[in-house]
Short mmCIF file of C-alpha atoms and ligand atoms in Angstrom, two decimals:
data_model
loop_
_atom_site.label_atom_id
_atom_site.label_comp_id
_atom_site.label_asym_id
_atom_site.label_seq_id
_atom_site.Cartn_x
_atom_site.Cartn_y
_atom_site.Cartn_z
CA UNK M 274 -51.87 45.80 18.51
CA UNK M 275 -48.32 46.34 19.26
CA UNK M 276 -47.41 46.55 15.49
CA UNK M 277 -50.57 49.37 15.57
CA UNK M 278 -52.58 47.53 12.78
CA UNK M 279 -55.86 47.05 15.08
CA UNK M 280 -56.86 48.46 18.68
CA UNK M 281 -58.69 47.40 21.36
CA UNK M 282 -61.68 49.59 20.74
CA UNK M 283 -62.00 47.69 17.33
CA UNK M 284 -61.78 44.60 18.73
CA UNK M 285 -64.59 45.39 21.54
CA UNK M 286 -66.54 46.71 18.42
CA UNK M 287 -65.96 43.47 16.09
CA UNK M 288 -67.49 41.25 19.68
CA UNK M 289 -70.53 43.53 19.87
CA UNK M 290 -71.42 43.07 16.46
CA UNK M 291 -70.76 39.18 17.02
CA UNK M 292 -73.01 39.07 19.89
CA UNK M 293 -76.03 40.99 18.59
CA UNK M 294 -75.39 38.43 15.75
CA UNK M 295 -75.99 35.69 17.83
CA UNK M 296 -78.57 37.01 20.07
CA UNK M 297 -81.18 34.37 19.62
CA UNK M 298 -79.15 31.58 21.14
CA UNK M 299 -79.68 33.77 24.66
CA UNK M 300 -75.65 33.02 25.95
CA UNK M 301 -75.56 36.80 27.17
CA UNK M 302 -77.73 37.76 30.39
CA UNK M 303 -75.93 41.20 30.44
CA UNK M 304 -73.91 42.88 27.65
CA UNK M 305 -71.67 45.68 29.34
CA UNK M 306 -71.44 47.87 25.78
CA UNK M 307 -70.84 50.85 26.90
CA UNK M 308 -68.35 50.32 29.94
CA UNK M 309 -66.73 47.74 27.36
CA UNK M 310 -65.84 50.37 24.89
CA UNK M 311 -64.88 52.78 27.37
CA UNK M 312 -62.26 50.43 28.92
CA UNK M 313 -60.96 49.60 25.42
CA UNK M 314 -60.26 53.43 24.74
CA UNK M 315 -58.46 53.45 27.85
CA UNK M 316 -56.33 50.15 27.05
CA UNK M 317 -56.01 51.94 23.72
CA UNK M 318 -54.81 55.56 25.20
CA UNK M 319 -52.25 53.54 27.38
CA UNK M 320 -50.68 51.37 24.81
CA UNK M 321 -50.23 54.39 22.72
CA UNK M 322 -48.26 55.85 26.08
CA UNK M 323 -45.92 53.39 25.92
CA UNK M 324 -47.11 52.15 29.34
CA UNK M 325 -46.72 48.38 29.17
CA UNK M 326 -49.33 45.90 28.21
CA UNK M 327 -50.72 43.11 30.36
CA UNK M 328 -50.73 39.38 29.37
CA UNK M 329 -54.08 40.00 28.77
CA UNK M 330 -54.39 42.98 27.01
CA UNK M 331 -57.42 43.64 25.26
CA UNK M 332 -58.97 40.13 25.50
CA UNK M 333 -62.22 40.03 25.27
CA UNK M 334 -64.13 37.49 28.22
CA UNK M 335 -67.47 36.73 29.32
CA UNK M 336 -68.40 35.64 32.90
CA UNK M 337 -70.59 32.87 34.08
CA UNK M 338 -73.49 34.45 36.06
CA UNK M 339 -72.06 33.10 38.96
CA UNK M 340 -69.06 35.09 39.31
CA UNK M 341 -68.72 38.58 41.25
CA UNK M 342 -67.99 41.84 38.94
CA UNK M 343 -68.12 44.64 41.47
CA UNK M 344 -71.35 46.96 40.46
CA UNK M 345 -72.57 44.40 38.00
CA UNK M 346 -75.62 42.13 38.77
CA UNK M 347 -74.80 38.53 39.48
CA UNK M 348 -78.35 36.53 39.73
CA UNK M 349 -77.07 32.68 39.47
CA UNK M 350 -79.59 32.94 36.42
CA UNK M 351 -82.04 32.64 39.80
CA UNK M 352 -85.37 34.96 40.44
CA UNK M 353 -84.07 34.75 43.93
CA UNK M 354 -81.05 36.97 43.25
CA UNK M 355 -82.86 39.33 40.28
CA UNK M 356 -81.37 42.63 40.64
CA UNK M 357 -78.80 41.65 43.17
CA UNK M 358 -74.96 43.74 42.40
CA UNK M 359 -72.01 42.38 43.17
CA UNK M 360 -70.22 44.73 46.10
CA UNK M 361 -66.95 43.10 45.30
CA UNK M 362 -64.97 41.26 42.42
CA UNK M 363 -63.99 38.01 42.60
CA UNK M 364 -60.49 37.26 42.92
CA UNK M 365 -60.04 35.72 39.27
CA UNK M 366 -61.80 38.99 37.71
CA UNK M 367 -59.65 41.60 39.74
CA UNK M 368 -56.87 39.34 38.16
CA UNK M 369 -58.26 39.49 34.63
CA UNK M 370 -58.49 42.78 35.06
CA UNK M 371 -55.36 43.73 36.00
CA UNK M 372 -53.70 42.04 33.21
CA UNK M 373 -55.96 44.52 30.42
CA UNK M 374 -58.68 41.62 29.63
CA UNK M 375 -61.96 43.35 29.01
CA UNK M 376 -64.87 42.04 30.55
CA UNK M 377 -67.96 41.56 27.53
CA UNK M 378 -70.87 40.46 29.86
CA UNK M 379 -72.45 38.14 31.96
CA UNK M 380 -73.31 34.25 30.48
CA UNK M 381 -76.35 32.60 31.34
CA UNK M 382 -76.18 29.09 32.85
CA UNK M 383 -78.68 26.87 35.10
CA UNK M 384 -79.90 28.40 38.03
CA UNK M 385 -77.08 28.28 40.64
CA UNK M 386 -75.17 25.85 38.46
CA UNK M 387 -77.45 22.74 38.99
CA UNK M 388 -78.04 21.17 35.58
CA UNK M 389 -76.45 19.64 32.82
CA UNK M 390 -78.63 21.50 29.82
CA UNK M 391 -78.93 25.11 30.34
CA UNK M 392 -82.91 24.21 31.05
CA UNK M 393 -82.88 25.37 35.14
CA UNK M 394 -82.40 29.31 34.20
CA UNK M 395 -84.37 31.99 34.97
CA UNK M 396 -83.43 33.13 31.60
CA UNK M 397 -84.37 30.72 29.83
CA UNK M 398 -82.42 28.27 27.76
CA UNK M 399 -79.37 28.70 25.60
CA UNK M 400 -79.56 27.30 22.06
CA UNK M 401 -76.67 25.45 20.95
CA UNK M 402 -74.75 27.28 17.64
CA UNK M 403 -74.24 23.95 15.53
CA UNK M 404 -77.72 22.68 15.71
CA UNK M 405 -80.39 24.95 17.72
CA UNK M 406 -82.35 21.89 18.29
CA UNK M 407 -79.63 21.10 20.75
CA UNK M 408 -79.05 21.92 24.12
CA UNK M 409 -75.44 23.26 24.52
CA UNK M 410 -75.05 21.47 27.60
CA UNK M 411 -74.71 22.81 31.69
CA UNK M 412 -74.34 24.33 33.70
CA UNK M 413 -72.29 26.51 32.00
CA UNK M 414 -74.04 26.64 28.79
CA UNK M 415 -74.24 30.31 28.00
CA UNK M 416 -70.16 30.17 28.41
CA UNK M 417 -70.01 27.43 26.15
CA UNK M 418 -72.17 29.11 23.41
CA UNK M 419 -70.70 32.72 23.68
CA UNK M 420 -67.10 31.11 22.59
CA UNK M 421 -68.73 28.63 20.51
CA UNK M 422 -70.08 31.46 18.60
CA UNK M 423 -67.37 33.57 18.24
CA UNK M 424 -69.16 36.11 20.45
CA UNK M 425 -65.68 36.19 22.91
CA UNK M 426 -62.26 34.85 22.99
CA UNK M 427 -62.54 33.56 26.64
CA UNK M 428 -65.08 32.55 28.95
CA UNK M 429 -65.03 31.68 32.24
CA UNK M 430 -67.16 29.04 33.90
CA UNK M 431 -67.64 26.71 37.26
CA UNK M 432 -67.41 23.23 37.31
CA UNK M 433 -68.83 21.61 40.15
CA UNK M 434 -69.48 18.24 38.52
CA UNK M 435 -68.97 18.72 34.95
CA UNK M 436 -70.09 22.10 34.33
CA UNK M 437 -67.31 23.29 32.13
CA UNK M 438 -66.01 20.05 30.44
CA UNK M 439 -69.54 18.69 29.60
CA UNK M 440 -70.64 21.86 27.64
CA UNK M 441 -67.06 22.08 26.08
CA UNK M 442 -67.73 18.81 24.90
CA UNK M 443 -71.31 18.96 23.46
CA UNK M 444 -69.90 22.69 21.66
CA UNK M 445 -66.81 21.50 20.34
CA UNK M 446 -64.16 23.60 22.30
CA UNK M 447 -61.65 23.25 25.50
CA UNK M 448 -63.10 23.25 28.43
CA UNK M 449 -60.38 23.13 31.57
CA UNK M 450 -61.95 22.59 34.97
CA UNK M 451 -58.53 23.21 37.19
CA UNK M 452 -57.90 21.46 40.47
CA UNK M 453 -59.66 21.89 43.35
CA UNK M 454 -58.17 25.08 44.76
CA UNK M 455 -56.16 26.14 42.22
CA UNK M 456 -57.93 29.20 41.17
CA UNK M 457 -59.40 30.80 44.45
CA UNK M 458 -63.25 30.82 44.66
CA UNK M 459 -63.43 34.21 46.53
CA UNK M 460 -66.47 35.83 44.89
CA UNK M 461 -67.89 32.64 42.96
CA UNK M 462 -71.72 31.92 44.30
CA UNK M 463 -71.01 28.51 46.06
CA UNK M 464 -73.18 25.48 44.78
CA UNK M 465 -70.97 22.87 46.43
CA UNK M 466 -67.96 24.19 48.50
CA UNK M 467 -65.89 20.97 48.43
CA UNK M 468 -66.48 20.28 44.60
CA UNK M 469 -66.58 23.99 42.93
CA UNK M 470 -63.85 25.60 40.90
CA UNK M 471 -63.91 27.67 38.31
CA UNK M 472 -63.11 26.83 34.79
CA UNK M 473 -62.37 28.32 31.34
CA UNK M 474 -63.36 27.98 28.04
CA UNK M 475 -61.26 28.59 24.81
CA UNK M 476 -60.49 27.58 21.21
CA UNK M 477 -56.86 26.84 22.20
CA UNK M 478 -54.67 25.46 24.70
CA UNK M 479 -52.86 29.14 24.34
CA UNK M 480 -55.41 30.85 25.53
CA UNK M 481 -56.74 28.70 28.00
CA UNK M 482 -53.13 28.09 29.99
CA UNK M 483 -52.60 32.18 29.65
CA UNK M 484 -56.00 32.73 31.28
CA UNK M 485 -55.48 29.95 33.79
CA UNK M 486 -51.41 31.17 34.73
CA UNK M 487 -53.25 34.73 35.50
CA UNK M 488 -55.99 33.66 37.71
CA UNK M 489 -54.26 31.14 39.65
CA UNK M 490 -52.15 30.71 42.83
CA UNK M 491 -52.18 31.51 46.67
CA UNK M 492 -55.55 34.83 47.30
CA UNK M 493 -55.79 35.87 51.00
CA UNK M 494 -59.63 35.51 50.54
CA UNK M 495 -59.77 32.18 49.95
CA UNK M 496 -57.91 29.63 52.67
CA UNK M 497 -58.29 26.55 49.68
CA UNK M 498 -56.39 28.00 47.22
CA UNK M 499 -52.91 25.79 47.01
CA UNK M 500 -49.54 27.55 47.44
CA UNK M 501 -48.16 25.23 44.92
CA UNK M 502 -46.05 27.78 42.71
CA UNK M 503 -47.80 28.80 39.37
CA UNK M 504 -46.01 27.97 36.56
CA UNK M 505 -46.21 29.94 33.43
CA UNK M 506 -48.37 28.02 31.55
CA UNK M 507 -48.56 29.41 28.75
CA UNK M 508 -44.67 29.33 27.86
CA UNK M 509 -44.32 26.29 28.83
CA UNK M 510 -46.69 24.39 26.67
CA UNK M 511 -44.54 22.75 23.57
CA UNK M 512 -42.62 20.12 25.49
CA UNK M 513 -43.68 17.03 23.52
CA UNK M 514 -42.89 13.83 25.36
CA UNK M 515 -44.28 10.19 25.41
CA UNK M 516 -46.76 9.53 28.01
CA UNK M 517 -47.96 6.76 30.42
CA UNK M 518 -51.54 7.07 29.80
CA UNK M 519 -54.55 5.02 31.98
CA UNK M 520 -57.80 3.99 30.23
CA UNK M 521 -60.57 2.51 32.50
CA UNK M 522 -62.26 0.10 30.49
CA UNK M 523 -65.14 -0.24 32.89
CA UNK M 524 -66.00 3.95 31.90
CA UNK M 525 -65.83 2.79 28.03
CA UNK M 526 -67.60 -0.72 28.63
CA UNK M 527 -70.22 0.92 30.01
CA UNK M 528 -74.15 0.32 28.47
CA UNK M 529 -74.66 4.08 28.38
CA UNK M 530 -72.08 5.10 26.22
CA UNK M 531 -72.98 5.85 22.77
CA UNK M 532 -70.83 3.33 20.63
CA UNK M 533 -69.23 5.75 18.31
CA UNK M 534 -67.85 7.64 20.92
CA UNK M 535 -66.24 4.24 22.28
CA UNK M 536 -64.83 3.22 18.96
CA UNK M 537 -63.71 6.83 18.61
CA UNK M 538 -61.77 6.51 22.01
CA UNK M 539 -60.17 2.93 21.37
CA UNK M 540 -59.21 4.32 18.16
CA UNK M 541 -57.18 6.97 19.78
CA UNK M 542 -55.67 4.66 22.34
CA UNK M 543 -54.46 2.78 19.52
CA UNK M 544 -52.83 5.65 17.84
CA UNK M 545 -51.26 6.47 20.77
CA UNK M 546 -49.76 3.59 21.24
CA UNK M 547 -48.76 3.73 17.73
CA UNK M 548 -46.44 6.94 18.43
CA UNK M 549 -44.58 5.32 21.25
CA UNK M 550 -46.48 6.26 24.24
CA UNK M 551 -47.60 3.94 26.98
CA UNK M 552 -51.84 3.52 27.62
CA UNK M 553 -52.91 0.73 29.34
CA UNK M 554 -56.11 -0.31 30.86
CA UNK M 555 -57.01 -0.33 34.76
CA UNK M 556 -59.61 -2.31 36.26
CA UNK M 557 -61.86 0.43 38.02
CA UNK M 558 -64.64 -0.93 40.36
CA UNK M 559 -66.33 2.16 41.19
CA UNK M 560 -67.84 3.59 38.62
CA UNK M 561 -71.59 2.46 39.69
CA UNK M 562 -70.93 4.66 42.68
CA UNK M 563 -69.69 7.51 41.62
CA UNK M 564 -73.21 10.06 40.63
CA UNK M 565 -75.29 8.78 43.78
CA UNK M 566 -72.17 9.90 45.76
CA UNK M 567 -71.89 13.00 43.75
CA UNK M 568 -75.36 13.79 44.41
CA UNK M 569 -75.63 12.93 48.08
CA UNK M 570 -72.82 15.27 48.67
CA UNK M 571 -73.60 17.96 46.54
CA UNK M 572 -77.00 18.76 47.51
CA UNK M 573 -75.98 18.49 51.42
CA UNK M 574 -73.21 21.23 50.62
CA UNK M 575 -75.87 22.92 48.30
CA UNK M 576 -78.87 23.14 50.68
CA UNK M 577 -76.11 24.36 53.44
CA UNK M 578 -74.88 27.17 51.22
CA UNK M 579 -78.22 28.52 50.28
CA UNK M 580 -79.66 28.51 53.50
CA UNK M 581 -78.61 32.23 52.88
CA UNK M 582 -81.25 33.05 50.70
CA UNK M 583 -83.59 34.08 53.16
CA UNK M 584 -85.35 37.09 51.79
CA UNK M 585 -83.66 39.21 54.08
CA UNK M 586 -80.15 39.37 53.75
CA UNK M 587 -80.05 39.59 49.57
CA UNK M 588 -81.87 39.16 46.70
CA UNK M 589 -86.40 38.32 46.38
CA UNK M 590 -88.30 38.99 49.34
CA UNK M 591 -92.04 38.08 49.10
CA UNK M 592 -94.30 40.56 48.95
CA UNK M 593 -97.23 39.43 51.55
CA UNK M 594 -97.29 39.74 55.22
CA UNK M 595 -96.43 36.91 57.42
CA UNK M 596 -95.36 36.12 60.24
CA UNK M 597 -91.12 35.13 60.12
CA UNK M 598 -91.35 31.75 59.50
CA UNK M 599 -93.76 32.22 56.06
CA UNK M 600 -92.02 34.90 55.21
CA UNK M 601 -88.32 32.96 54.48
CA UNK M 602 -90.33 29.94 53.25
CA UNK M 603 -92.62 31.95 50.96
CA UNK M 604 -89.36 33.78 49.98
CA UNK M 605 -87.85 31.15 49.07
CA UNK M 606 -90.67 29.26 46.88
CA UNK M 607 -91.06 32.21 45.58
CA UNK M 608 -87.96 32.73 44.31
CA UNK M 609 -85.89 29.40 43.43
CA UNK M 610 -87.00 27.09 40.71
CA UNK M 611 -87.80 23.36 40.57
CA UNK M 612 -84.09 21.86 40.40
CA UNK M 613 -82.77 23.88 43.08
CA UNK M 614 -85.88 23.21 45.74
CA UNK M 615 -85.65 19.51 44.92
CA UNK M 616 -81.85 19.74 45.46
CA UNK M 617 -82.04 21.70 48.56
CA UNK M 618 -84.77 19.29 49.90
CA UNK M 619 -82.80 16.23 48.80
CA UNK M 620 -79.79 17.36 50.47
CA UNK M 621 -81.54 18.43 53.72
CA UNK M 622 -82.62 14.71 53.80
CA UNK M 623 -79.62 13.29 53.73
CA UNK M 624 -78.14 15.58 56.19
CA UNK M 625 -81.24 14.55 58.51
CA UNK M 626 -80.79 12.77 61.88
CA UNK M 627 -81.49 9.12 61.04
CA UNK M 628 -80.37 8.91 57.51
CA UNK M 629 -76.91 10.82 57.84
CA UNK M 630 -74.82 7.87 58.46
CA UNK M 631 -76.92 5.82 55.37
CA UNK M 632 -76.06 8.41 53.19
CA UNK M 633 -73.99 11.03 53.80
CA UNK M 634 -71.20 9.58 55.67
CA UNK M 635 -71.92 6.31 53.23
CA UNK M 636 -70.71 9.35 50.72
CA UNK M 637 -68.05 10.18 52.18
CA UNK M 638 -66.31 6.78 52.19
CA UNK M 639 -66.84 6.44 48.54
CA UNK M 640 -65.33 9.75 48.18
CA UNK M 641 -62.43 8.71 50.13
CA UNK M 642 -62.19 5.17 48.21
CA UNK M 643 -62.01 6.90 45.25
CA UNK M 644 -59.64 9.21 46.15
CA UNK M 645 -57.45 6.36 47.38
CA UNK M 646 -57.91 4.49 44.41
CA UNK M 647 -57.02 8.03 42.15
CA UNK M 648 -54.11 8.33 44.01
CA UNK M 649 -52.75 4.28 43.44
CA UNK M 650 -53.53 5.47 40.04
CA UNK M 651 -51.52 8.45 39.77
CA UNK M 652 -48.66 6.81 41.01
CA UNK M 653 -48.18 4.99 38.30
CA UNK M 654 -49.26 7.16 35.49
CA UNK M 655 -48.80 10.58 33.88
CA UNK M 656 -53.43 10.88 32.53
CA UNK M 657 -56.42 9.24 33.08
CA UNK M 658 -58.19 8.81 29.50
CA UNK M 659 -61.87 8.72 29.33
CA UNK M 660 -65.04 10.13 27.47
CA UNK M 661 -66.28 13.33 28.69
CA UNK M 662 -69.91 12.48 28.12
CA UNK M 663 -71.67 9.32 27.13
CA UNK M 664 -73.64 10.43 24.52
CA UNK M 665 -73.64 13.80 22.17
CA UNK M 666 -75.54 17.03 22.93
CA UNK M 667 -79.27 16.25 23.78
CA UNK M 668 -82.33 17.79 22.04
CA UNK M 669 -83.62 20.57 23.83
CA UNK M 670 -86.22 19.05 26.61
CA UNK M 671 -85.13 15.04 26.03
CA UNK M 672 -83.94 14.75 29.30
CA UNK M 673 -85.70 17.53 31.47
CA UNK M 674 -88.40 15.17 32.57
CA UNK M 675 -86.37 12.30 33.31
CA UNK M 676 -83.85 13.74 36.27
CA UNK M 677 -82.19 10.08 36.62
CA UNK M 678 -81.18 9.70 32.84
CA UNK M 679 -79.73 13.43 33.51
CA UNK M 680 -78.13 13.08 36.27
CA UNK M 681 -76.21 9.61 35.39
CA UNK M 682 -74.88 11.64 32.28
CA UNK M 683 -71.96 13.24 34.67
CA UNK M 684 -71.07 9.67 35.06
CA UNK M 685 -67.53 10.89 33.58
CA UNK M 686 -67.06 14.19 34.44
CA UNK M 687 -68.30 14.05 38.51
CA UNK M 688 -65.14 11.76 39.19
CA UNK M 689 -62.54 14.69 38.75
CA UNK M 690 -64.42 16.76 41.56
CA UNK M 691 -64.92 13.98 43.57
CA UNK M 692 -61.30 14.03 43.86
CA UNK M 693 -60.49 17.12 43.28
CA UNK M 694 -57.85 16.58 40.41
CA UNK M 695 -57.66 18.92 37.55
CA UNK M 696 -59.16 17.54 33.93
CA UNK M 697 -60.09 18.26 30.71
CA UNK M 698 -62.54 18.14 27.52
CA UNK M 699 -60.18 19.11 24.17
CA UNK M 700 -62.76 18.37 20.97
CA UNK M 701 -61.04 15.72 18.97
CA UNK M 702 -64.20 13.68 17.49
CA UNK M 703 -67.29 14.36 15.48
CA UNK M 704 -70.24 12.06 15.49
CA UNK M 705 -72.06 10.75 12.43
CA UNK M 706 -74.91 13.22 13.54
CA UNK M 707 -72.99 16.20 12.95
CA UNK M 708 -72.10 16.92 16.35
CA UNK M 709 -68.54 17.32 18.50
CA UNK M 710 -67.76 15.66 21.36
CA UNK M 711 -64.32 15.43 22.88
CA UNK M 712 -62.02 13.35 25.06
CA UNK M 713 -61.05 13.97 28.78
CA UNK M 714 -58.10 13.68 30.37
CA UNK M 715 -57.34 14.05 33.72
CA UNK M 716 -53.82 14.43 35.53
CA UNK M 717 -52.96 14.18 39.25
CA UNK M 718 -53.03 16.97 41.99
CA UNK M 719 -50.96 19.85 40.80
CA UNK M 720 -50.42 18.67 37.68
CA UNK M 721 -52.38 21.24 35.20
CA UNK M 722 -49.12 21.85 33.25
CA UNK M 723 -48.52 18.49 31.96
CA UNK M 724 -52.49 18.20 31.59
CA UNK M 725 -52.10 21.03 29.29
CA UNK M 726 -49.23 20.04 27.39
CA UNK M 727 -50.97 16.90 26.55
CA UNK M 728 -53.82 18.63 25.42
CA UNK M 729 -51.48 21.07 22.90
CA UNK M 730 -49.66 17.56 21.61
CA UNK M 731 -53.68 16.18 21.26
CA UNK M 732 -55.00 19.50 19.29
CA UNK M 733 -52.33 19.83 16.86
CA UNK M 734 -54.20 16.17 15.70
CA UNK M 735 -57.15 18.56 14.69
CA UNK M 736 -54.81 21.66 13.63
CA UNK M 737 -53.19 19.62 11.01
N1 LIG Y 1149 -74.54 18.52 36.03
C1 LIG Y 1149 -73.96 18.57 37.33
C2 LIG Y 1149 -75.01 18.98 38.34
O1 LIG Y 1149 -76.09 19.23 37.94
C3 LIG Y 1149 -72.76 19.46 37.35
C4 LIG Y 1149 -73.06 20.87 37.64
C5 LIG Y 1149 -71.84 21.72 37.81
O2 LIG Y 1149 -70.70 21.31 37.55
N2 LIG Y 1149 -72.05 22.93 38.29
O3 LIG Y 1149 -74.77 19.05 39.49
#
C-alpha cells in the first residue's frame, strides 16, 4: 500500500469474494459489506493524504460472536440474544480500530462459547475447510474456519478452556490464547469470568504478536487487565535462543492420546534437544483432575453470569402471558439451547447449599494446587510442552451425544486457564489421515513475548 501498488478497497474486495467463496462452511454469521468497503475508501482517501497509517492499516479481521461492535448484533450464536446490538465496542475492537484494521464480520461459534465442535450454535455448525466431514473444532470454530479459509487475515476469538488453541489445532493455524488479563475483556459476553480471555487467530507469529501488542495492556473498563508494560511484540520476535523446555510425560502417557500425535511430540523433544536446548520431563500428578475442576468451576461462573438473561433486560422474551416467575423461566427455555441449560443447571448444583464445599470449594483447591504446582514449574523453566488435543478433528456429530468423551478432550488445553498463564497451538504436525494438529506451549505469567518467540523459532521448522 505504501509503495501504491494495491489499496485497501481492493483488499476488502479480494475478502468478499473469498468469503462468498466459502459460504457453505457457515464461519460468517454477519458479513458487514457495505460498511467494510466504505471504511476501506476512507483508509484509502487518508493514506493518499499523507496522514499516517496505523499498525494495522487495512487488515482485514473477523470477530467471534461474542465480542461487542457498537451497532452490530452480537447473539453468542444464542436465540436468546437474536437481534440484540451491541451499544458499545469492546475495548480490543475500539483498539483495532484505531490502528486502521477493518472489521469483515461476525464468526459463528457455540452458543455462548460452551463446546468444543461448533455443534451448540444457533447457526448451525461450521464445516471444517480441509475435510467438511470434520468439525473445525470450538468454541471458536467459525474464527478458526474464516482464517483457515483465507476468508480474513485475523480473527479474533475467546478461550475460556481451549476455545482458541483447540480449533487452531484441528485447522492447522496459530491460535494464541493470552494470559489471563492481558487483553481486557470489557465488551466480551462472559462465559466464565475467572477463565475467559480473548484470543487470536493467524497464519503467522507476525501477525498474531502485532494484533496482540495493539489490543493489550492496562483499559479503565476492565479492573483485570495487568499493568505489566506491553512490549512490542511484534519487533521483538527474532531473538533465537536455547530454551529450558518442560514435557509432562503423564499428558503424553496418557490412554487418550492418539499415538501419532505422541510419537510426533517425542520426536520433537528429541530434535530439540538435538539443537542444544534443554527439555526435560516433570512428573505431573494432576492431570486426572484437571476437566472435573474445569467444569465445576466453569458452569458455577457460567450459570452466575447468565442469570442476566431474563427476558427483560436484553435479548428473547416469550411471547405468552404469565405470571413473573413463568415468564423468566419460559424465557429462558425458550431461548437457550441444550448445552447451555445443562451447564447452567450443573453449575447451579454445585453452587447449591449442601454440595458447595464437595464441589466447588473441592475446585477451588485443585485450582490452587495447580497453580502452585505451575508456579514450582515456572521457576525452573522457560515452556511447558504438551499436545493441544488428544486426538485430530472429530467427524461432525461423533462426539455430540457423548458429553463425557467431549468434555475430557480439553484435557490439555483447560490447564492454561486454570492458571491463568498464556499458551499456544502453532501447527507443526500432520496426521496420517490428512489432518493438522499442532503443539502447545505454554510460558509463565507475563511471559507472551518469549511464548511468541518460541513459536517464530518453531514455525520457521514448517517455513523451510
Ligand atoms: N470446550 C471448552 C468448554 O466447552 C472450552 C470452551 C471455551 O474455551 N470457551 O467449556
Amino acid at each position: 500500500m505504501k509503495e501504491g501498488t494495491i489499496s485497501c478497497e481492493a483488499v476488502v474486495g479480494f475478502y468478499l469474494s473469498q468469503i462468498e467463496k466459502s459460504r457453505h462452511f457457515n464461519a460468517f454469521t454477519a458479513v458487514f459489506k457495505e460498511e467494510a468497503l466504505q471504511r476501506a475508501v476512507m483508509l484509502d482517501a487518508q493514506r493518499a493524504q499523507g496522514k499516517p497509517m496505523g499498525k494495522l492499516h487495512g487488515v482485514v479481521i473477523g470477530i467471534k460472536d461474542v465480542i461487542c461492535y457498537l451497532g452490530h448484533e452480537v447473539s453468542a450464536a444464542s436465540n436468546i440474544l437474536r437481534g440484540y446490538e451491541a451499544i458499545y465496542n469492546a475495548t480490543a475492537i475500539a483498539r483495532l480500530l484505531e490502528e486502521g484494521a477493518i472489521i469483515i464480520g461476525n464468526l459463528n461459534c457455540d452458543e455462548f462459547a460452551m463446546g468444543s465442535t461448533n455443534e451448540n450454535s444457533a447457526y448451525g455448525p461450521v464445516l471444517n475447510a480441509l475435510d467438511e466431514t470434520r468439525v473445525p473444532g470450538g468454541s471458536s470454530g467459525g474464527s478458526a474456519v474464516a482464517v483457515q479459509s483465507g476468508a480474513c487475515m485475523l480473527s479474533l476469538g475467546s478461550d475460556t478452556g481451549g476455545s482458541v488453541r483447540q480449533p487452531a489445532d484441528f485447522c492447522g493455524i496459530i491460535g494464541l490464547k493470552p494470559g489471563y488479563g492481558r487483553i481486557s475483556r470489557y465488551g466480551l459476553i462472559a462465559y466464565a469470568s475467572s477463565f475467559d480471555q480473548i484470543g487470536i487467530f493467524g497464519t503467522n507469529t507476525e501477525d498474531v504478536a502485532l494484533a496482540l501488542e495493539v489490543m493489550a495492556g492496562p483499559d479503565d473498563f476492565d479492573s483485570t487487565v495487568s499493568s505489566q508494560p506491553v512490549p512490542a511484540y511484534s519487533k521483538e520476535l527474532d531473538q533465537p535462543s536455547k530454551q529450558k523446555f518442560a514435557y509432562l510425560p503423564a499428558t503424553l502417557d496418557h490412554p487418550g492420546l492418539d499415538p501419532e500425535i505422541r510419537t510426533a511430540i517425542l520426536q520433537l523433544i528429541d530434535d530439540l534437544k538435538g539443537e542444544g536446548n534443554t527439555v526435560e520431563p516433570v512428573d505431573f500428578e494432576y492431570l486426572d483432575y484437571i476437566v472435573p475442576a474445569y467444569y465445576v468451576l466453569t458452569t458455577a461462573e457460567a450459570s452466575s453470569n447468565l442469570s442476566r438473561y431474563d427476558g427483560v433486560r436484553f435479548g428473547h422474551r416469550t411471547k405468552t402471558e404469565e405470571d413473573l416467575l413463568n415468564f423468566y423461566k419460559k424465557s429462558r427455555s425458550e431461548g437457550f439451547g441444550k448445552e447451555v441449560k445443562k451447564r447452567i443447571l450443573l453449575g447451579t448444583f454445585v453452587l447449591s447449599a449442601g454440595y458447595y464445599d464437595a464441589y466447588f470449594t473441592k475446585a477451588q483447591q485443585v485450582r490452587r494446587i495447580l497453580a502452585d504446582t505451575t508456579k514450582a514449574i515456572f521457576s525452573q523453566y522457560d515452556a511447558i510442552l504438551l499436545p493441544t488435543v488428544p486426538t485430530p478433528a472429530f467427524k461432525i456429530g461423533e462426539k455430540i451425544a457423548d458429553p463425557i468423551a467431549m468434555y475430557i478432550a480439553d484435557i490439555y488445553t483447560v490447564y492454561a486457564n486454570l492458571v491463568g498463564v498464556p499458551a499456544i497451538s502453532v501447527p507443526l504436525f500432520r496426521h496420517s489421515n490428512g489432518m493438522p494438529f499442532g503443539l502447545q506451549i505454554m510460558t509463565n505469567q507475563n511471559e507472551e513475548l518469549s511464548l511468541l518467540r518460541i513459536s517464530h523459532q518453531l514455525m520457521e521448522r514448517i517455513n523451510q
